[in-house]
Short mmCIF file of C-alpha atoms in Angstrom, two decimals:
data_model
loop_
_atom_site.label_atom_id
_atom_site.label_comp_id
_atom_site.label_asym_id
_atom_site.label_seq_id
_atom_site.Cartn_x
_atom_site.Cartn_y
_atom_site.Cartn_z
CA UNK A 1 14.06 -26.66 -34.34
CA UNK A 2 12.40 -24.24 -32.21
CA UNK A 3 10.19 -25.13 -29.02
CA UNK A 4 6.58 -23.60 -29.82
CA UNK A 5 4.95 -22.18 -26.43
CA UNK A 6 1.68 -21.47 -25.96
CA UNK A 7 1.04 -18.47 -23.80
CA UNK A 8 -2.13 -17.48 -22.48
CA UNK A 9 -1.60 -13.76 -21.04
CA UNK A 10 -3.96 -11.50 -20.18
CA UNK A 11 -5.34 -9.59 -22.99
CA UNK A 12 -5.84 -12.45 -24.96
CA UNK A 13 -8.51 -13.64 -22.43
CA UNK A 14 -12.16 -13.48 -23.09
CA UNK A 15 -14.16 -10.49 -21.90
CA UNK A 16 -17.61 -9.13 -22.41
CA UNK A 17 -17.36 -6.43 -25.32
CA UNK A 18 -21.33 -5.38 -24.55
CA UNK A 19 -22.59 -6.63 -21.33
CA UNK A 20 -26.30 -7.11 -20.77
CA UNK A 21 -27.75 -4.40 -18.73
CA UNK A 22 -31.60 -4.18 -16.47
CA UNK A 23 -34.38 -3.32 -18.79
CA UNK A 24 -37.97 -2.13 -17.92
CA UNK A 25 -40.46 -3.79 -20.85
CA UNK A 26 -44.51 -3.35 -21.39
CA UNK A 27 -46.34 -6.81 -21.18
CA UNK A 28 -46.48 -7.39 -24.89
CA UNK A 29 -43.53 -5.85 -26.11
CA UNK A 30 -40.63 -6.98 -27.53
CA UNK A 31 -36.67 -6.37 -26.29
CA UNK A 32 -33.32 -7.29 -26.94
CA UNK A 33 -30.91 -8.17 -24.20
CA UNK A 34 -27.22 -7.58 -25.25
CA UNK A 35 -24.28 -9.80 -24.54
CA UNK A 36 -21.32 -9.51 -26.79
CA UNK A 37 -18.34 -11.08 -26.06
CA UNK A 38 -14.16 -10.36 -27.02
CA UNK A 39 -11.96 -12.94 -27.86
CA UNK A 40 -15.05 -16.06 -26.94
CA UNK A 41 -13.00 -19.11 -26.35
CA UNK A 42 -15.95 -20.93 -24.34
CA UNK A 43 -19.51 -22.21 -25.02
CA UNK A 44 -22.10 -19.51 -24.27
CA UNK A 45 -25.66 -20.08 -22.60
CA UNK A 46 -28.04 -18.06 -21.24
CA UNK A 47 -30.17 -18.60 -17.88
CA UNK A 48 -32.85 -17.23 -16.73
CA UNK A 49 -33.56 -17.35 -12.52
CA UNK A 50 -30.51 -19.98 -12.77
CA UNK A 51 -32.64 -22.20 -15.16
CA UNK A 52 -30.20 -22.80 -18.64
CA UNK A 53 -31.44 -22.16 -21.80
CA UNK A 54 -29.57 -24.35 -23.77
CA UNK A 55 -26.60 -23.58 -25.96
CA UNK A 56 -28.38 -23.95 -29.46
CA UNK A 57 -29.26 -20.72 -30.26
CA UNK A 58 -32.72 -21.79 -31.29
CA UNK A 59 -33.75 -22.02 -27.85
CA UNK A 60 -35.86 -25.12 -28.55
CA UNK A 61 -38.32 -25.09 -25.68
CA UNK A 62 -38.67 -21.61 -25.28
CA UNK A 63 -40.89 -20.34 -28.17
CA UNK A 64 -40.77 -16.79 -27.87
CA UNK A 65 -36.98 -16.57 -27.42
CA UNK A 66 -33.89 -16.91 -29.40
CA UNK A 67 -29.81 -16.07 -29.70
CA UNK A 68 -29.51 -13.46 -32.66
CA UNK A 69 -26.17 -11.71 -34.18
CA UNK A 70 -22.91 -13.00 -35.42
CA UNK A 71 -21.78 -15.81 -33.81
CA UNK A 72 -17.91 -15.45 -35.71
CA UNK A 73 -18.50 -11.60 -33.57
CA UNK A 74 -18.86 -12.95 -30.59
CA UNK A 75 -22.88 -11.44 -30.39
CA UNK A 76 -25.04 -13.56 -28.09
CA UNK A 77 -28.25 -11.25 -28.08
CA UNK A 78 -31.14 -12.72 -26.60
CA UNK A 79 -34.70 -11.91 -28.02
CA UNK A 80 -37.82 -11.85 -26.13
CA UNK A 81 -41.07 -11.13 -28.27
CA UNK A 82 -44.07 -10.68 -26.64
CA UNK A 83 -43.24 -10.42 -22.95
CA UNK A 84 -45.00 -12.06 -20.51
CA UNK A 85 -44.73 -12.67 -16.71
CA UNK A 86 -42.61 -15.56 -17.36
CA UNK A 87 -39.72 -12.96 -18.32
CA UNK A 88 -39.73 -10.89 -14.98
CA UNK A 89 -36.64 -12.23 -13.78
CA UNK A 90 -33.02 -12.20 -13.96
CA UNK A 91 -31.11 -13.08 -16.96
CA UNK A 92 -27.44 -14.37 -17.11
CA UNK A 93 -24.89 -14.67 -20.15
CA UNK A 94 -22.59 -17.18 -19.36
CA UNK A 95 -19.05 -18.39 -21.32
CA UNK A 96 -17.92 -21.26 -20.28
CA UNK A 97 -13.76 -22.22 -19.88
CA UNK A 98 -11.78 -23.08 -22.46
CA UNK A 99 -8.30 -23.14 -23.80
CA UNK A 100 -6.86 -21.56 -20.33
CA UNK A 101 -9.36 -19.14 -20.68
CA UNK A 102 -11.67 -18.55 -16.95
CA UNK A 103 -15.56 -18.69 -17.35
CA UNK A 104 -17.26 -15.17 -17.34
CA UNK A 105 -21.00 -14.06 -16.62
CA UNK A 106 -23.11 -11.09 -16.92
CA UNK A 107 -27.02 -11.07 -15.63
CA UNK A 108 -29.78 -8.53 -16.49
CA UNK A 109 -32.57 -7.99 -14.53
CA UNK A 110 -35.75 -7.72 -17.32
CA UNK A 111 -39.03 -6.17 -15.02
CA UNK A 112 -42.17 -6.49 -16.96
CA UNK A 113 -44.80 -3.89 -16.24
CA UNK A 114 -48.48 -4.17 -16.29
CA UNK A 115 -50.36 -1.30 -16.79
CA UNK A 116 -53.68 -1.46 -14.42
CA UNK A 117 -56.53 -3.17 -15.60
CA UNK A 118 -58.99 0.01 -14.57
CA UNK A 119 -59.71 2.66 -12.67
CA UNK A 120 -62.86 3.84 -10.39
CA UNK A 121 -64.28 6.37 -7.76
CA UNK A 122 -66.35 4.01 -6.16
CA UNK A 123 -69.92 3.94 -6.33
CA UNK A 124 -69.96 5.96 -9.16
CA UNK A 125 -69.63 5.47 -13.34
CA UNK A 126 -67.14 7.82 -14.26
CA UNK A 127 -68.36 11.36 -15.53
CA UNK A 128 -71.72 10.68 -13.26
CA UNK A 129 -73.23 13.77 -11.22
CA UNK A 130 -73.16 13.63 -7.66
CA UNK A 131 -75.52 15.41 -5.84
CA UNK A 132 -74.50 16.92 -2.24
CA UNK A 133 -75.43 19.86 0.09
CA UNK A 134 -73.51 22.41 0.92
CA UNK A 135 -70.90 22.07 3.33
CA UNK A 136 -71.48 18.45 4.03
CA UNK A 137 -68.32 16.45 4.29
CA UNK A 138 -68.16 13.74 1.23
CA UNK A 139 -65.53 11.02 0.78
CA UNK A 140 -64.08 10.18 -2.89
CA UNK A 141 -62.47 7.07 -3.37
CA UNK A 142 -60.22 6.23 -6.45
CA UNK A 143 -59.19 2.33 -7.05
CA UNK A 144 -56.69 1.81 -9.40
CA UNK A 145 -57.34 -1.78 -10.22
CA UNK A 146 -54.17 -4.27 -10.52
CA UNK A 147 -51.53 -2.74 -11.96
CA UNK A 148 -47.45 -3.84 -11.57
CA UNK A 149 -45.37 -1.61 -10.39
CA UNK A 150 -48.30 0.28 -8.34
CA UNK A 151 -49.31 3.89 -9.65
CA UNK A 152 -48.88 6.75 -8.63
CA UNK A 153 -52.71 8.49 -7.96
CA UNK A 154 -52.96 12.61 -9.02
CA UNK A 155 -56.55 13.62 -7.71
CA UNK A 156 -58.04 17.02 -9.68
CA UNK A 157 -60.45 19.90 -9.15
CA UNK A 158 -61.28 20.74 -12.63
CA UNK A 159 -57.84 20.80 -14.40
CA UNK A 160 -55.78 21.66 -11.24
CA UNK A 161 -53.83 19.42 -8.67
CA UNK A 162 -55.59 19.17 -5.63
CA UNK A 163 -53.63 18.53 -2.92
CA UNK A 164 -54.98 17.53 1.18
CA UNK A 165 -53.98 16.52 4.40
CA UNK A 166 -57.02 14.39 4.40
CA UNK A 167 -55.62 12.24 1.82
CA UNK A 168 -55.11 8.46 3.08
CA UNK A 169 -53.56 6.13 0.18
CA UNK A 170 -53.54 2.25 0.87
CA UNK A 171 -52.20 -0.81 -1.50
CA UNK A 172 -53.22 -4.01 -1.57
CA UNK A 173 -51.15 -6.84 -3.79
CA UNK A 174 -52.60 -9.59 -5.55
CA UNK A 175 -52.42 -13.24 -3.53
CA UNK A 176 -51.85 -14.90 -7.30
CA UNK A 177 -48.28 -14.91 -8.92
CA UNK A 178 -48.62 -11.85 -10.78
CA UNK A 179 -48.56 -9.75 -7.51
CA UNK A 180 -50.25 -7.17 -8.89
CA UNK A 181 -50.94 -3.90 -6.51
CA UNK A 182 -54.57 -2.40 -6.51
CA UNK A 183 -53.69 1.21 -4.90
CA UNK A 184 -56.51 3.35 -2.68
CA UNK A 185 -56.93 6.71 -2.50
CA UNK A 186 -59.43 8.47 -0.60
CA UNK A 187 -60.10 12.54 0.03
CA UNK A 188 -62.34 13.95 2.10
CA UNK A 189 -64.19 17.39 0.88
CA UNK A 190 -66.74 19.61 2.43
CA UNK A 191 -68.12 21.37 -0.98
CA UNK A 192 -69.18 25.15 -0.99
CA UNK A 193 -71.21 26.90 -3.68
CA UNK A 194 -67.91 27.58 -5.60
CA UNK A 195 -67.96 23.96 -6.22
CA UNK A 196 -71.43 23.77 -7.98
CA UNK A 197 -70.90 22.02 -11.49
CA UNK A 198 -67.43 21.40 -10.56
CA UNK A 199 -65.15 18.17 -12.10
CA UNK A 200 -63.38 15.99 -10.04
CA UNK A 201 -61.24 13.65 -11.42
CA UNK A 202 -58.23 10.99 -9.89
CA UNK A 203 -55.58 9.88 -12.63
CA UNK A 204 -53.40 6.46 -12.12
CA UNK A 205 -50.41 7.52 -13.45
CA UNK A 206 -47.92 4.52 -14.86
CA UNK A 207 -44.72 3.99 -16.91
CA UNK A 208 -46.75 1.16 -18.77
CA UNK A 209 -49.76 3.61 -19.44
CA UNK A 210 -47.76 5.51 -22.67
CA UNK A 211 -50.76 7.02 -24.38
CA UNK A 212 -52.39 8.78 -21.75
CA UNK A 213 -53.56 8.63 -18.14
CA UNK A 214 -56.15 6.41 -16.93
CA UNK A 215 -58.51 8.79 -15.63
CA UNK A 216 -62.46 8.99 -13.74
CA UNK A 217 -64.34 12.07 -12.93
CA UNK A 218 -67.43 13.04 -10.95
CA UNK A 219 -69.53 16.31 -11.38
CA UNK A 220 -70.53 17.74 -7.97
CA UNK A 221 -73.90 18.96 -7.59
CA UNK A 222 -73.98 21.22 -4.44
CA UNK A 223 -77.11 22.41 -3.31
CA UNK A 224 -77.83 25.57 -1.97
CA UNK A 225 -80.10 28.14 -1.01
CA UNK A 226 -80.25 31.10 -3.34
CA UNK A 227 -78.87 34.94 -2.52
CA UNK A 228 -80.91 38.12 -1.72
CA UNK A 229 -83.80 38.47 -5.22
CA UNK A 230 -83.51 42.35 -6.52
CA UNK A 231 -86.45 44.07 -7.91
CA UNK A 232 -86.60 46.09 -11.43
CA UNK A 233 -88.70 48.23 -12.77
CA UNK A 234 -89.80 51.04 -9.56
CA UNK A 235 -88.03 52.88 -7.73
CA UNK A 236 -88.90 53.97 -4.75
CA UNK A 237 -90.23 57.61 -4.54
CA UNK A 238 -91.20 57.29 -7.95
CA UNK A 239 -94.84 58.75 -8.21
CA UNK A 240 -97.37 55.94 -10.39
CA UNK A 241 -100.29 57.67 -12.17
CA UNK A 242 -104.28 55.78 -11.70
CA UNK A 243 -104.49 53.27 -14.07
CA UNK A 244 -101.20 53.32 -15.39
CA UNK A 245 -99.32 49.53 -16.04
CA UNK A 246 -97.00 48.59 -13.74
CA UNK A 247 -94.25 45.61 -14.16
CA UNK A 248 -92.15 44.57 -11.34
CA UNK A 249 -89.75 42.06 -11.65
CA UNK A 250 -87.70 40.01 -9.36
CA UNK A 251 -84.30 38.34 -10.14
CA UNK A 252 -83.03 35.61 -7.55
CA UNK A 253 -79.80 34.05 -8.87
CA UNK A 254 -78.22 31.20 -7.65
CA UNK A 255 -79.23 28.82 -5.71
CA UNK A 256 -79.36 25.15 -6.59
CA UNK A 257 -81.87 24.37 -7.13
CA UNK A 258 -82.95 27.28 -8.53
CA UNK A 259 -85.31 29.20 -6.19
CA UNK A 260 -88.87 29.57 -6.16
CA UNK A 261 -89.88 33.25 -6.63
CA UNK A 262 -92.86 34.71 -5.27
CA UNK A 263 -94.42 37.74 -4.89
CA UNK A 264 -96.51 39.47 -1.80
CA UNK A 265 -99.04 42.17 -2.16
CA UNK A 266 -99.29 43.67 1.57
CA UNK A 267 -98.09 40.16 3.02
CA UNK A 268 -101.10 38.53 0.90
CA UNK A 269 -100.29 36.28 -2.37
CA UNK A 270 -100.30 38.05 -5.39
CA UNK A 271 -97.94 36.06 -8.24
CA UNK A 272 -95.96 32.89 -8.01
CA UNK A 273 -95.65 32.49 -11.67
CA UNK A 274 -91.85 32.71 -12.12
CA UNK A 275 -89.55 31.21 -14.48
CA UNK A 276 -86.22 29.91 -14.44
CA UNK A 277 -83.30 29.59 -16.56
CA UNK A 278 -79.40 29.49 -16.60
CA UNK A 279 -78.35 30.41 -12.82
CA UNK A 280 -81.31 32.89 -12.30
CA UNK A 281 -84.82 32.64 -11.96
CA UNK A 282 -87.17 35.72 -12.28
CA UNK A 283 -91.23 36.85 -11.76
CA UNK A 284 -92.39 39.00 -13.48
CA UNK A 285 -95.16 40.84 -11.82
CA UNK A 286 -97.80 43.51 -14.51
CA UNK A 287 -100.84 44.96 -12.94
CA UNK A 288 -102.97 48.14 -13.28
CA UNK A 289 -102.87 50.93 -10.77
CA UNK A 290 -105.50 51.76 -8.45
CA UNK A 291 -105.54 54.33 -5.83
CA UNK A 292 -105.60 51.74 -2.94
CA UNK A 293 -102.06 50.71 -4.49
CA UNK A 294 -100.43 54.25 -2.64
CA UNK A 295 -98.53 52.88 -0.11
CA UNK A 296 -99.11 49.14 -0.99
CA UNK A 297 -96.23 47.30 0.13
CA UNK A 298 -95.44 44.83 -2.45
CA UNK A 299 -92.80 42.07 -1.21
CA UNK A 300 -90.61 39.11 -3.16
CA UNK A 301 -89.59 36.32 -1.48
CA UNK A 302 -86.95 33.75 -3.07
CA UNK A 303 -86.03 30.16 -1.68
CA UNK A 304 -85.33 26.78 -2.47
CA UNK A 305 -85.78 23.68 -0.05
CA UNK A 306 -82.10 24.56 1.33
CA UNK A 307 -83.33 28.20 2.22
CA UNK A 308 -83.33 28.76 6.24
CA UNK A 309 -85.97 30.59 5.61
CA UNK A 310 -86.98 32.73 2.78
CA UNK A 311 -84.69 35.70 1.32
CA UNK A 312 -86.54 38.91 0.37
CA UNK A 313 -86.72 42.85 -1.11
CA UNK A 314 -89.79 45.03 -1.11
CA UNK A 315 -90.47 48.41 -2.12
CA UNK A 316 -93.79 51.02 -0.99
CA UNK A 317 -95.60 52.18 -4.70
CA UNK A 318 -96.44 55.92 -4.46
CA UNK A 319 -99.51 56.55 -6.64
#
């Protein structure tokens, strides 16, 4: 008779096949964290922060997770549906000894992102005007409310990047377990005319946001005096016959708001009857020649309340 020996060598010892590996996961969501294991001699279990699981793959206790796979294939998959909190942590495959045969581990680390709850430029509902005057410095402030990791804020002028030294980002994170981070971010502009009826808009930007952006705008309102009015319909040297008709108009544009336009018969009143409309606003002036019209001096003035003091054109009638 022959003596049987039992040899344990080394490739007959258990090993991990598939090992679990760090996963990011949406609050929600659903994952699978791998552990597959070669030539399983041991009991397997899962932990999670060093708590066990339990070796049934059930998981009794833990609703929302179980053990799937093959058991005879050595697949010890652990399900998570419907992530929550709880899950953020680190998660360990262990086999136990057996047979000669060392224990083995594996951990995961699962992080469980929340995307931010909302998003504001304070003071204002988002896609509200703001009205300003030229030049004059204005803050913006963009919140992104409790969000985990913290996003990243992209502010915009209309649909460009805007970029500034002035730009002074601050996070604060939540006293509660969650630790949420509510991130700051405040610019400081000095608006011109160019940025009359101009969008600006912040955007939290974060992996658990997948659709789109979270986004808030403002509409700038800058006021402004208007530019230098023109005058149609004389020009100067042209000779006006007695009792012919005579329109003069004058154009201001710009200007917010749009400027009153008035006109001035040898520095006295003579039409303030204008109208406005689109980024213009215009008098038209008709009267009837008379002789004491030769060499009237007939004078437009345009302004708004943000006018210095008034812009104007005249012209001298020849009749």
């Amino acid at each position: 008779s022959g003596l049987l020996f039992h040899v344990v060598d080394g490739s007959s010892q258990q090993f991990f096949r598939k090992k679990p590996r760090d996963q990011k996961i949406i609050a929600g969501q659903s994952t699978t964290i791998p552990c597959e294991i070669g030539n399983r001699h041991g009991s397997v279990q899962w932990t999670r922060d060093g708590l066990t699981l339990g070796f049934d793959r059930k998981l009794p206790g833990f609703s929302r997770y179980s053990v799937s796979g093959k058991e005879i294939n050595g697949q010890f998959n652990l399900e998570i549906v419907n992530a929550t909190l709880n899950d953020d942590a680190t998660f360990e495959c262990q086999v136990g000894p057996a047979d000669g045969n060392s224990p083995i581990r594996a951990r995961a680390k699962l992080d469980v992102l929340l995307p931010p709850k909302r998003i504001e430029i304070t003071g204002l509902d988002s896609g509200s005007r703001i009205i300003i005057r030229e030049n004059e410095e204005v803050e913006l402030k963009c919140v992104v409310f409790e969000a985990k990791p913290k996003a990243t804020i992209i502010w915009y002028r209309e649909n460009s990047k805007f970029f500034t030294e002035s730009r002074i980002d601050e996070d604060t994170i939540g006293e509660d377990a969650e630790h949420r981070v509510t991130s700051i971010s405040s610019i400081r502009i000095r608006p011109t005319q160019k940025d009359n009826h101009v969008t600006w808009a912040c955007e939290a930007v974060h992996p658990a946001l997948k659709n789109a952006p979270m986004r808030a705008s403002v509409l700038l309102s800058v006021q402004h005096p208007p530019g230098r009015p023109e005058i149609t319909g004389y020009i100067e040297g042209e000779t006006i016959r007695v009792a012919q008709s005579v329109t003069l108009i004058c154009t201001s544009r710009g200007g917010n708001p749009l400027a009153d336009v008035i006109w001035y018969r040898n520095g006295e009143l003579a039409d303030k009857s204008y109208t406005s409309s689109g980024r213009e606003s215009r008098n038209t002036f008709t009267f009837i020649a008379e002789t004491d019209d030769d060499n009237a001096r007939f004078r437009c003035e345009a302004s708004n309340e943000f006018s210095a003091e008034p812009m104007d054109a005249e012209i001298v009638l020849s009749v």
